[in-house]
Structure formats: C-alpha cells, structure tokens
Amino acid sequence: MEKVIEIQGLKKSFGKAAILTDMCLTVNRGENMVVLGKSGTGKSVTIKCIAGLLTPDEGSLKVFGKEVKEMDEDELKAMRHRIGFLFQGAALYDSMTVRENLAFPLKRVLKLKDKQEIESRSMEVLEAVGLADAIDKMPADLSGGMRKRMGLARTLVLKPEIILYDEPTTGLDTITSKEISHLILEMQERYQASAVIITHDMNCAKITGDRVMVMNGGRCEAEGTYEELENSNDPFIQSFFK
Amino acid sequence: MMPEQSRFSKTLFYIAEQAYFLKSFFRNAFKKGFEWEELFRQSYIIGYKSIGIVTLTGFILGIVLTLQSLPTLKEFGAVSYIPSMVSVSIIREIGPVIIALICAGKIASSIGAELGSMNVTEQIEAMEVSGANPVQYLVVTRILACTVMVPLLTIFADAMALIGGFIASKLSVGISMQLYFSKGLTILEYSDVLPAVIKTIFFGFTIGFVGCYKGFTANSGTASVGLAANSAVVNSSILIIIIDAIVVQISNSLFYS
Ligand SMILES: Nc1ncnc2c1ncn2[C@@H]1O[C@H](COP(=O)(O)OP(=O)(O)OP(=O)(O)O)[C@@H](O)[C@H]1O
Ligand SMILES: [Mg+2]
C-alpha cells in the first residue's frame, strides 16, 4: 500500500515550549486517519507541518514519498496543489463573497479563466456541502455551521488527494456534525482522497476513521481501528471513549 | 516564534525579519501572475479613503500658513512674497510630510489591521496552503498602491494648499488670482519639486511596507490586531520623519553646495 504521508520522530518547539516531542504518523492512500488528543498536544501543529506551514526542528516528514523540508519552492507549491486544508476556524476570506472565495484558488492555482467553468465547479462543491443558495453571501453573514461547510467547500474545490481536516465538526449540532462526517466519507469514496481528521467528536471518529490515533504530550500514544482502541485497557485511551 | 532573548538580539531579529520581508516583496513583485486587478482595487480604495481628509488638510494648511506669515511679512513690507513663500514651503516640506503622516494614520493602520486580522484568523495561511501566493496578492499590491497613491495625494493636497493660500491672501490683501499663481508657480525650481516628489514616493512605500509587515507578523490573539495597526502607524510615522531628514541632507548637498 502506498504511503501518502509518513512522519517519523518529528520534533517541534516554540521558544522553550516543546510541542511535538516524537511524533509518528503514517497515512496510506485512500485512508481516513483520525487523530484524537487533548487540547494543546500539538494536533494542529502536526498538520501544519505536513502542509509546510511550519518547519519541524527534527525528524522526517514525507508527503507523497518526498521529504517536505527538502522541497524547493516549486515542489512545495506542487505538493500543496494536491493537499487540502480545512482550518479549525474555517479561515474564509472575509473581504470576499462565497463565490469569490471559491473562485480565488480556482483562478490562481488551477489558472482557470473560463467564467462558466469556475461557476460550475463552484456550484458542484457548494451543492455537495448544501450551501448552493448562499453563493452571493459574505462570510460574516453565515452561521458557524455554514462557515465550516463553506471552508470545506473551498478545500474541496481543488479536488485534493490528501485532505487535512482540523476539527471539522467542533461547535456544530449533532445533526450537522453527522452530515459533515458523512460528507468526509463521501469525499473519500468519490475522489479516493486520503485524509487526516483531527477531532474531539467521537461520533465523527467512528463514522469516518479507518484508523484512529491518540496523541499525548506531542507524540503518538496508541494507534489502531476504532474498535481496537475502544476496547483498550489503558485508562488514558479509555477516557476518550467515555 | 521569537525566542526570549536580550533586547539587542531582539532588535537584530526585527531587522533581519524586515530585511527578509523586503526581499520577499521584491522577489514577488516581478513574478509572473501579477495581480493587476487587485492593484487597481487597492489604489482606488486608498485614494477614495484619503481624498477627503487630504483635501481638507491641504486647504486649511494653505490658509493657516498665509494668515500666520502675513503680519511678519507686512512688518518688513514684503507682502508680495506671500505666494512664493507659501508655494515653496508647502511643496518642498510641509505638504509631503503632513500628508504622509496623515496617510500613515489612515492607510498604514488600516492595512495593518486588515492583514493582521487575516493573519490571526489563518486566512493568510489558507491562501498559502491552497497554492496561491499571499505575498503577491496581498503585499505587493498594497505596497505598490501606496507608492503610487501617496505622491498623487500629496500633489493634490499641494494644489489645495495653494488654493487655500490664494483665498486667504485675496481676502486679507486683495491679490489677483493671476498674479498669485504666476508668482507662486514661477518661483519653483527643479530642486524644489524633484526631491519633494522623490521623497513622497519613499513615504508611500514606507507606509505600505510597514502596514503589511506589521499585519503579516501579528501573532495570534485578537489584541494583536489592534497592536499591529497601532505600531504600523507609530513606526511608519517615525520612518517618515527619518527619511525626510535624510532626503533634506542629500538634496542640500546636491543642489545647494
Ligand atoms: N505559531 C505558534 N507559535 C507559538 N506557539 C504555538 C504556535 N502554534 C501553536 N503553538 C502552541 O503549540 C501548542 C499546541 O497547539 P495546537 O494548536 O497544535 O494544539 P491542538 O492540539 O490543535 O489543540 P486544540 O484541540 O485546542 O486545537 C499550544 O500550546 C500553542 O500555544
Ligand atoms: Mg487545533
């Protein structure tokens, strides 16, 4: 099985605070990897390293078989074409309408010029997340759940091969959370996307996760299928499932 | 991001960071995929936002300068020098500096706040990770827009100041419009106008650069957005004064020695 993400012995500190101490993670092609962990253990930091937004201090981090820190600017850009990132706070461009938010990467990254094509690709993802009628709204006029889904739409519009979801369901009601979880599954099925899904939502983990990893203190504490971890005897791991 | 260290190494860190930011501006300014549309939009916004206050300031400046100097000039029987005095002092020094300081307050702060909040809410990272180029889209366009618009606003304000000066002179000593403007404009030489224009170009660049730098380096937390806006104004104002002093020195040694 092809490994799309391979992390070994990754370390990252900010000033004196060591956040990642010995992080390991592998994601195979087409697989959904769920990452659990307490707030502040460095989950977001890990996926920011994967996307090349943060540079790790030590360790190996390969995406599509290539070491990220050895990539030059063009390679990094090419890698980012193939990666989608859903930010914890959605990170919508708040000076642009929903339509412009979606057109922004299409015009600049895929260099699309044809208005018709931009429109049809935007509508496709908006329909997928159920936001088709919000296309002319400003991000400030969207509710929290709509913003999350909008962020998801913008991530998906480039049809990435790896999607990094940072808490896709946090702050949403149970019904919307379930919808988003199923959307994540659908992305996996429809586009054969691989994914890292950071979540505190055990329902989401159960629905989407092919494998689940528990992070603690900046490193991987345990890894396995949802059922394996659920039946673990370790009290720390147990605490996530209760 | 920044390790806790002495004041000295902190200062060095800031200088290095700014030099790096400057380098990345120049590198991205000449890359293909230049954002013309955004450049025009930013120029329009900057001009539109500042034109009111710049008009008012220029106009009042001309009036005040005239009314201030009239009594002294009268004393020496030199009232006829009013147009030339107003035009030289406005165009050489007062116009560029005052307008640049006003633009620092108006433009640098809004760029600092806008980019700062985009930074804090991870919008800049989102652009980067999608494969778009945030420096090209956000920084290059804003800095160039300032570099173009601040000189234009200054020229406009200078014109307003001359009009203000004329109105004040007309009302107090009854000078004719033709005489006022012919006297005011013929006195001007290259050595007055050229350094003034060049320095406003630097002022504009500084305003855009400091605003963008402060916004881009704002660290997380909403308080830092205010901080970014505030320090953008303070730092660009100080730099404007320093650049002004340097330009005066250089142009004096070029034209008057
Ligand atoms: N750019 C940065 N500069 C300094 N410190 C940072 C930076 N990014 C993250 N940190 C620190 O790293 C630690 C881990 O942050 P991270 O965002 O990865 O947590 P998390 O596991 O995602 O938690 P949560 O579930 O609350 O999102 C935090 O203590 C944070 O303060
Ligand atoms: Mg996080």
Coordinates of C-alpha atoms and ligand atoms in Angstrom, one line a residue:
Chain A
M1 CA 0.0 0.0 0.0
E2 CA 1.3 3.4 -0.9
K3 CA 2.0 5.7 2.0
V4 CA 1.0 9.3 1.2
I5 CA 2.1 10.7 4.5
E6 CA 5.0 9.3 6.5
I7 CA 6.1 11.0 9.7
Q8 CA 8.9 9.7 11.9
G9 CA 10.4 11.2 15.1
L10 CA 9.1 14.7 14.3
K11 CA 10.1 17.4 16.8
K12 CA 8.9 21.0 17.0
S13 CA 9.4 23.6 19.7
F14 CA 8.2 27.2 20.0
G15 CA 10.8 29.0 22.0
K16 CA 11.2 26.9 25.2
A17 CA 8.0 25.0 24.8
A18 CA 8.5 21.6 23.2
I19 CA 5.2 20.8 21.4
L20 CA 6.0 17.8 19.3
T21 CA 8.4 15.5 21.1
D22 CA 8.5 12.4 19.0
M23 CA 5.6 12.3 16.6
C24 CA 5.0 9.4 14.2
L25 CA 2.1 9.0 11.8
T26 CA 1.5 7.2 8.5
V27 CA -1.4 7.5 6.2
N28 CA -2.0 5.1 3.3
R29 CA -3.6 6.1 0.0
G30 CA -7.4 6.3 0.3
E31 CA -7.4 6.0 4.1
N32 CA -9.0 8.2 6.7
M33 CA -6.8 8.7 9.7
V34 CA -8.4 10.1 12.8
V35 CA -6.2 11.9 15.3
L36 CA -7.5 12.3 18.8
G37 CA -5.8 14.1 21.7
K38 CA -6.3 16.7 24.4
S39 CA -6.3 20.3 23.6
G40 CA -2.8 21.7 23.1
T41 CA -1.0 18.5 22.4
G42 CA 0.1 19.7 19.0
K43 CA -2.5 18.2 16.7
S44 CA -2.9 21.4 14.7
V45 CA 0.9 21.9 14.7
T46 CA 1.3 18.4 13.2
I47 CA -0.9 19.0 10.2
K48 CA 0.6 22.5 9.7
C49 CA 4.0 20.8 9.4
I50 CA 2.5 18.4 6.9
A51 CA 1.3 21.3 4.7
G52 CA 4.7 23.0 5.1
L53 CA 3.2 26.0 7.0
L54 CA 5.5 25.2 9.9
T55 CA 9.0 23.8 9.7
P56 CA 9.8 21.0 12.1
D57 CA 13.0 21.1 14.1
E58 CA 13.9 17.4 13.7
G59 CA 12.7 14.2 12.2
S60 CA 11.4 13.0 8.9
L61 CA 8.2 14.1 7.2
K62 CA 7.4 12.7 3.8
V63 CA 4.4 13.6 1.7
F64 CA 3.9 11.6 -1.5
G65 CA 7.2 10.0 -0.7
K66 CA 9.1 13.3 -0.7
E67 CA 10.8 14.9 2.3
V68 CA 9.0 18.2 2.8
K69 CA 11.9 20.2 4.2
E70 CA 14.0 19.3 1.1
M71 CA 11.4 20.6 -1.3
D72 CA 12.2 23.7 -3.3
E73 CA 9.5 26.4 -3.8
D74 CA 8.1 24.8 -6.9
E75 CA 7.9 21.4 -5.4
L76 CA 6.2 22.7 -2.3
K77 CA 3.7 24.5 -4.5
A78 CA 3.1 21.4 -6.5
M79 CA 2.6 19.4 -3.3
R80 CA 0.1 22.0 -2.0
H81 CA -1.9 21.7 -5.1
R82 CA -2.6 18.1 -4.1
I83 CA -3.4 18.9 -0.5
G84 CA -6.5 20.4 1.0
F85 CA -6.5 22.0 4.4
L86 CA -9.7 22.7 6.5
F87 CA -8.7 25.2 9.2
Q88 CA -10.0 25.0 12.7
G89 CA -11.7 28.4 12.2
A90 CA -12.6 27.9 8.6
A91 CA -10.3 30.8 7.6
L92 CA -12.7 32.2 5.0
Y93 CA -11.5 35.3 3.2
D94 CA -13.8 37.7 4.8
S95 CA -13.4 40.5 2.3
M96 CA -14.8 38.2 -0.5
T97 CA -18.2 36.7 -1.1
V98 CA -18.7 32.9 -1.0
R99 CA -18.4 32.9 -4.8
E100 CA -15.1 34.8 -4.8
N101 CA -13.8 32.6 -2.0
L102 CA -14.2 29.6 -4.3
A103 CA -13.0 31.4 -7.4
F104 CA -9.8 32.6 -5.7
P105 CA -8.0 29.3 -5.7
L106 CA -9.5 28.2 -9.0
K107 CA -8.2 31.3 -10.8
R108 CA -4.8 31.3 -9.1
V109 CA -3.9 27.7 -8.6
L110 CA -5.7 25.9 -11.5
K111 CA -5.3 29.1 -13.7
L112 CA -8.9 28.7 -14.8
K113 CA -10.1 31.7 -16.9
D114 CA -13.4 30.5 -18.2
K115 CA -16.2 32.0 -16.1
Q116 CA -18.6 29.2 -16.9
E117 CA -16.2 26.5 -15.7
I118 CA -15.4 28.4 -12.5
E119 CA -19.1 28.8 -11.9
S120 CA -19.8 25.1 -12.5
R121 CA -17.0 23.9 -10.3
S122 CA -18.1 26.2 -7.5
M123 CA -21.7 25.1 -7.7
E124 CA -20.6 21.5 -7.6
V125 CA -18.9 21.8 -4.3
L126 CA -21.5 24.1 -2.8
E127 CA -24.2 21.6 -3.6
A128 CA -22.1 18.9 -2.1
V129 CA -22.0 20.8 1.2
G130 CA -25.6 22.1 0.8
L131 CA -24.8 25.8 0.5
A132 CA -25.8 26.4 -3.1
D133 CA -28.1 29.3 -2.2
A134 CA -25.5 31.2 -0.1
I135 CA -23.2 31.8 -3.1
D136 CA -23.6 35.6 -3.0
K137 CA -23.3 36.0 0.8
M138 CA -20.4 37.4 2.7
P139 CA -18.7 35.1 5.2
A140 CA -19.8 37.4 8.0
D141 CA -23.4 36.6 7.2
L142 CA -23.0 32.9 7.5
S143 CA -23.7 30.9 10.7
G144 CA -21.0 29.0 12.4
G145 CA -22.0 25.7 10.8
M146 CA -22.3 27.3 7.4
R147 CA -18.9 28.7 7.7
K148 CA -17.4 25.3 8.5
R149 CA -19.2 23.8 5.5
M150 CA -18.1 26.7 3.3
G151 CA -14.5 26.2 4.5
L152 CA -14.9 22.5 3.5
A153 CA -16.3 23.6 0.1
R154 CA -13.2 25.8 -0.5
T155 CA -10.9 22.9 0.5
L156 CA -12.6 20.5 -1.8
V157 CA -12.9 22.8 -4.9
L158 CA -9.3 21.9 -5.9
K159 CA -10.1 18.2 -5.6
P160 CA -7.1 17.4 -3.3
E161 CA -5.7 14.0 -3.0
I162 CA -5.0 14.5 0.7
I163 CA -7.3 16.4 2.9
L164 CA -6.3 17.7 6.4
Y165 CA -9.3 18.3 8.5
D166 CA -8.8 20.3 11.6
E167 CA -11.8 19.7 13.8
P168 CA -14.4 19.7 11.0
T169 CA -17.4 19.2 13.4
T170 CA -16.4 21.2 16.5
G171 CA -19.1 23.6 17.5
L172 CA -21.8 22.1 15.4
D173 CA -25.0 20.5 16.4
T174 CA -25.2 16.7 16.3
I175 CA -27.2 16.6 13.1
T176 CA -24.9 18.9 11.2
S177 CA -21.9 17.0 12.6
K178 CA -23.2 13.8 11.3
E179 CA -23.8 15.4 7.9
I180 CA -20.2 16.6 7.8
S181 CA -18.9 13.2 8.9
H182 CA -20.8 11.6 6.0
L183 CA -19.5 14.3 3.7
I184 CA -16.0 13.4 4.6
L185 CA -16.7 9.7 3.9
E186 CA -18.2 10.7 0.6
M187 CA -15.1 12.6 -0.4
Q188 CA -13.1 9.5 0.4
E189 CA -15.3 7.4 -1.8
R190 CA -15.9 9.8 -4.6
Y191 CA -12.4 11.1 -5.1
Q192 CA -10.3 8.4 -3.4
A193 CA -8.9 11.1 -1.1
S194 CA -6.7 10.3 1.8
A195 CA -7.3 12.3 5.0
V196 CA -6.1 13.2 8.4
I197 CA -9.1 14.1 10.6
I198 CA -8.4 15.9 13.9
T199 CA -11.4 15.7 16.0
H200 CA -12.8 15.6 19.6
D201 CA -16.1 14.3 18.3
M202 CA -16.2 10.5 18.9
N203 CA -19.2 10.1 16.5
C204 CA -17.2 11.7 13.7
A205 CA -14.2 9.5 14.6
K206 CA -16.4 6.4 14.5
I207 CA -18.1 7.3 11.2
T208 CA -15.0 8.4 9.3
G209 CA -12.0 6.7 10.7
D210 CA -10.4 3.7 9.1
R211 CA -7.7 4.0 11.7
V212 CA -7.5 6.1 14.9
M213 CA -4.5 7.5 16.6
V214 CA -4.3 9.0 20.1
M215 CA -1.8 11.8 20.7
N216 CA -0.4 12.7 24.0
G217 CA 2.4 15.0 25.0
G218 CA 3.4 15.7 21.4
R219 CA 3.7 12.0 20.4
C220 CA 1.6 9.1 19.3
E221 CA 0.3 7.2 22.3
A222 CA -1.7 4.5 20.6
E223 CA -3.0 3.5 17.2
G224 CA -5.5 1.1 15.8
T225 CA -9.0 0.7 14.5
Y226 CA -11.8 2.5 16.3
E227 CA -12.9 -0.8 17.9
E228 CA -9.4 -1.8 19.0
L229 CA -8.9 1.4 20.8
E230 CA -12.4 1.4 22.3
N231 CA -11.6 -2.0 23.9
S232 CA -8.2 -0.9 25.1
N233 CA -7.4 -1.4 28.8
D234 CA -5.3 1.8 29.1
P235 CA -7.2 4.2 31.2
F236 CA -5.9 7.2 29.3
I237 CA -7.2 5.8 26.0
Q238 CA -10.4 4.7 27.6
S239 CA -11.0 8.3 28.7
F240 CA -11.6 9.4 25.1
F241 CA -14.3 6.8 24.6
K242 CA -16.4 7.6 27.6
Chain B
M1 CA 8.1 32.4 17.1
M2 CA 10.7 34.6 18.6
P3 CA 13.0 33.1 21.2
E4 CA 13.1 35.0 24.5
Q5 CA 16.4 36.9 24.4
S6 CA 18.1 40.1 25.2
R7 CA 17.0 43.5 23.8
F8 CA 19.9 43.5 21.4
S9 CA 19.3 40.2 19.8
K10 CA 15.6 41.1 19.6
T11 CA 16.5 44.2 17.7
L12 CA 18.7 42.2 15.4
F13 CA 15.8 39.7 14.9
Y14 CA 13.4 42.5 13.9
I15 CA 15.9 44.0 11.4
A16 CA 16.6 40.6 9.9
E17 CA 12.8 39.9 9.7
Q18 CA 12.2 43.2 8.0
A19 CA 15.0 42.6 5.5
Y20 CA 13.6 39.2 4.7
F21 CA 10.1 40.7 4.2
L22 CA 11.6 43.4 1.9
K23 CA 13.4 40.7 -0.1
S24 CA 10.2 38.7 -0.4
F25 CA 8.4 41.8 -1.6
F26 CA 10.9 42.4 -4.4
R27 CA 11.0 38.8 -5.4
N28 CA 7.3 38.5 -5.7
A29 CA 6.8 41.9 -7.3
F30 CA 8.5 40.6 -10.5
K31 CA 7.0 37.2 -10.6
K32 CA 4.5 36.3 -13.2
G33 CA 0.8 36.4 -12.3
F34 CA 0.9 40.0 -11.2
E35 CA -2.4 40.9 -9.6
W36 CA -3.3 44.0 -11.7
E37 CA -6.9 43.9 -10.7
E38 CA -6.1 43.9 -7.0
L39 CA -3.5 46.7 -7.5
F40 CA -6.2 48.9 -9.1
R41 CA -8.7 48.0 -6.4
Q42 CA -6.2 48.8 -3.6
S43 CA -5.2 52.1 -5.3
Y44 CA -8.8 53.1 -5.7
I45 CA -9.6 52.2 -2.0
I46 CA -6.5 54.2 -0.8
G47 CA -7.4 57.2 -2.9
Y48 CA -11.0 57.1 -2.1
K49 CA -10.5 56.7 1.6
S50 CA -8.0 59.5 1.9
I51 CA -9.1 62.1 -0.6
G52 CA -11.5 63.9 1.8
I53 CA -9.1 64.3 4.7
V54 CA -6.2 65.2 2.3
T55 CA -8.3 67.9 0.6
L56 CA -9.3 69.4 3.9
T57 CA -5.8 69.3 5.4
G58 CA -4.2 70.8 2.3
F59 CA -6.7 73.6 2.1
I60 CA -6.5 74.6 5.7
L61 CA -2.7 74.3 5.7
G62 CA -2.6 76.9 2.9
I63 CA -4.9 79.3 4.7
V64 CA -3.1 78.9 8.1
L65 CA 0.3 79.4 6.6
T66 CA -0.8 82.5 4.8
L67 CA -2.5 84.0 7.8
Q68 CA 0.4 83.1 10.1
S69 CA 3.1 84.8 7.9
L70 CA 1.1 87.9 6.8
P71 CA 1.8 90.0 9.9
T72 CA 5.6 89.3 9.8
L73 CA 5.8 89.9 6.1
K74 CA 3.8 93.1 6.4
E75 CA 6.2 94.4 9.0
F76 CA 9.1 94.1 6.5
G77 CA 7.0 95.4 3.6
A78 CA 7.3 92.0 1.9
V79 CA 3.6 91.1 1.4
S80 CA 4.3 90.5 -2.3
Y81 CA 6.4 87.5 -1.3
I82 CA 3.3 85.6 0.1
P83 CA 2.6 83.5 -2.9
S84 CA 6.2 82.3 -3.4
M85 CA 6.7 81.7 0.3
V86 CA 3.5 79.6 0.6
S87 CA 4.2 77.6 -2.5
V88 CA 7.9 76.8 -1.7
S89 CA 7.3 75.8 1.9
I90 CA 4.2 73.7 1.1
I91 CA 5.7 71.9 -1.9
R92 CA 9.1 71.4 -0.5
E93 CA 8.4 70.3 3.0
I94 CA 5.1 70.8 4.7
G95 CA 2.9 69.2 2.1
P96 CA 4.8 65.9 1.7
V97 CA 5.4 65.4 5.4
I98 CA 2.0 66.3 6.7
I99 CA 0.2 64.3 4.0
A100 CA 2.5 61.4 4.6
L101 CA 1.8 61.5 8.3
I102 CA -1.9 61.6 7.7
C103 CA -1.7 58.7 5.3
A104 CA 0.3 56.8 7.9
G105 CA -2.6 57.3 10.3
K106 CA -5.2 56.5 7.7
I107 CA -3.6 53.9 5.4
A108 CA -0.9 52.1 7.4
S109 CA -3.3 51.5 10.2
S110 CA -6.0 50.0 8.0
I111 CA -3.5 47.8 6.2
G112 CA -2.0 46.7 9.5
A113 CA -5.4 45.9 10.9
E114 CA -6.7 44.2 7.8
L115 CA -3.7 41.9 7.2
G116 CA -3.3 41.4 11.0
S117 CA -6.8 40.1 11.3
M118 CA -6.4 37.9 8.2
N119 CA -3.2 36.6 9.8
V120 CA -4.8 35.9 13.1
T121 CA -7.8 34.1 11.6
E122 CA -5.4 32.0 9.4
Q123 CA -6.6 33.4 6.1
I124 CA -3.0 34.1 5.0
E125 CA -2.0 30.5 5.8
A126 CA -5.1 29.3 3.9
M127 CA -4.0 31.2 0.8
E128 CA -0.6 29.8 1.1
V129 CA -1.7 26.3 1.6
S130 CA -4.0 26.4 -1.4
G131 CA -1.0 27.1 -3.5
A132 CA -1.9 30.8 -4.1
N133 CA 0.7 33.4 -3.3
P134 CA -0.4 35.6 -0.4
V135 CA 2.7 37.9 -0.7
Q136 CA 1.9 38.6 -4.3
Y137 CA -1.8 39.0 -3.8
L138 CA -1.8 41.0 -0.5
V139 CA 1.6 42.6 0.0
V140 CA 2.9 43.5 -3.5
T141 CA -0.4 45.1 -4.5
R142 CA -0.8 47.2 -1.3
I143 CA 2.8 48.4 -1.2
L144 CA 2.7 49.4 -4.8
A145 CA -0.7 51.1 -4.4
C146 CA 0.7 53.2 -1.6
T147 CA 3.8 54.0 -3.5
V148 CA 1.7 55.4 -6.3
M149 CA -1.1 56.9 -4.4
V150 CA 0.7 58.8 -1.7
P151 CA 2.6 61.0 -4.2
L152 CA -0.6 61.7 -6.1
L153 CA -2.5 62.6 -2.9
T154 CA 0.4 64.9 -1.9
I155 CA 0.3 66.7 -5.3
F156 CA -3.4 67.1 -4.9
A157 CA -3.0 68.4 -1.4
D158 CA -0.3 70.9 -2.5
A159 CA -2.8 72.2 -5.1
M160 CA -5.4 72.5 -2.4
A161 CA -3.0 74.4 -0.2
L162 CA -2.2 76.9 -2.9
I163 CA -5.9 77.5 -3.4
G164 CA -6.4 77.9 0.3
G165 CA -3.4 80.3 0.4
F166 CA -4.9 82.3 -2.5
I167 CA -8.3 82.6 -0.9
A168 CA -6.7 83.8 2.4
S169 CA -4.5 86.3 0.6
K170 CA -7.4 87.5 -1.6
L171 CA -9.5 88.2 1.5
S172 CA -6.8 89.8 3.5
V173 CA -4.7 91.7 1.0
G174 CA -6.7 91.5 -2.2
I175 CA -4.2 89.9 -4.6
S176 CA -5.4 88.8 -8.0
M177 CA -5.6 85.2 -8.9
Q178 CA -3.4 85.5 -11.9
L179 CA -0.7 87.3 -10.0
Y180 CA -0.9 84.9 -7.1
F181 CA -0.5 81.8 -9.2
S182 CA 2.1 83.1 -11.6
K183 CA 4.2 84.3 -8.6
G184 CA 3.6 81.1 -6.7
L185 CA 4.5 78.7 -9.6
T186 CA 7.3 80.5 -11.3
I187 CA 9.4 80.6 -8.2
L188 CA 9.5 76.8 -8.2
E189 CA 12.6 75.1 -9.5
Y190 CA 13.5 71.5 -10.2
S191 CA 15.5 71.5 -6.9
D192 CA 12.2 72.2 -5.1
V193 CA 9.9 69.8 -6.9
L194 CA 12.1 66.8 -7.6
P195 CA 13.3 66.0 -4.1
A196 CA 9.8 66.5 -2.9
V197 CA 8.3 64.1 -5.3
I198 CA 11.0 61.5 -4.8
K199 CA 10.6 61.7 -1.1
T200 CA 6.8 61.2 -1.3
I201 CA 7.5 58.0 -3.3
F202 CA 9.6 56.8 -0.4
F203 CA 7.0 57.8 2.1
G204 CA 4.3 55.9 0.2
F205 CA 6.5 52.8 0.0
T206 CA 7.2 53.1 3.7
I207 CA 3.6 53.3 4.6
G208 CA 2.6 50.3 2.6
F209 CA 5.6 48.3 3.7
V210 CA 5.3 48.9 7.4
G211 CA 1.5 48.3 7.3
C212 CA 2.0 45.0 5.5
Y213 CA 4.9 43.9 7.7
K214 CA 3.1 44.6 10.9
G215 CA 0.0 42.8 9.6
F216 CA 1.9 39.8 8.4
T217 CA 3.8 39.4 11.6
A218 CA 0.9 39.9 14.0
N219 CA 0.9 36.9 16.3
S220 CA -2.3 35.1 17.3
G221 CA -4.9 36.7 19.5
T222 CA -7.3 39.5 18.6
A223 CA -5.5 42.0 20.8
S224 CA -2.5 41.7 18.4
V225 CA -4.7 43.1 15.5
G226 CA -5.0 46.4 17.4
L227 CA -1.3 46.3 18.2
A228 CA -0.4 45.7 14.5
A229 CA -2.5 48.7 13.5
N230 CA -1.1 50.9 16.2
S231 CA 2.5 50.0 15.7
A232 CA 2.1 50.4 11.9
V233 CA 1.2 54.0 12.5
V234 CA 3.9 54.7 15.0
N235 CA 6.7 53.0 13.1
S236 CA 5.8 54.4 9.7
S237 CA 5.5 57.9 11.2
I238 CA 8.9 57.7 12.7
L239 CA 10.4 56.4 9.5
I240 CA 8.8 59.2 7.5
I241 CA 10.5 61.8 9.7
I242 CA 13.8 60.0 9.4
I243 CA 13.5 59.6 5.6
D244 CA 12.6 63.3 5.4
A245 CA 15.8 64.3 7.3
I246 CA 17.9 62.1 5.1
V247 CA 16.4 63.5 1.9
V248 CA 16.9 67.0 3.0
Q249 CA 20.5 66.3 3.7
I250 CA 21.1 64.7 0.3
S251 CA 19.2 67.3 -1.7
N252 CA 21.0 70.1 0.1
S253 CA 24.4 68.7 -0.7
L254 CA 23.3 68.0 -4.3
F255 CA 21.6 71.3 -5.1
Y256 CA 22.9 74.0 -2.8
S257 CA 26.6 73.3 -2.2
Ligands
LIG1 N1 2.8 29.6 15.7 C1 2.9 29.3 17.0 N2 3.7 30.0 17.8 C2 3.9 29.7 19.1 N3 3.2 28.7 19.7 C3 2.4 27.9 19.0 C4 2.2 28.2 17.6 N4 1.3 27.3 17.1 C5 0.9 26.6 18.2 N5 1.6 26.9 19.3 C6 1.5 26.3 20.6 O1 1.5 24.9 20.4 C7 0.6 24.2 21.3 C8 -0.2 23.2 20.6 O2 -1.0 23.9 19.7 P1 -2.0 23.1 18.7 O3 -2.8 24.2 18.0 O4 -1.3 22.1 17.9 O5 -3.0 22.4 19.7 P2 -4.1 21.4 19.3 O6 -3.7 20.0 19.7 O7 -4.6 21.6 18.0 O8 -5.2 21.8 20.4 P3 -6.8 22.1 20.1 O9 -7.5 20.8 20.2 O10 -7.2 23.0 21.2 O11 -6.9 22.7 18.7 C9 -0.2 25.3 22.0 O12 0.3 25.4 23.3 C10 0.1 26.5 21.2 O13 0.2 27.6 22.1
MG2 MG -6.0 22.6 17.0

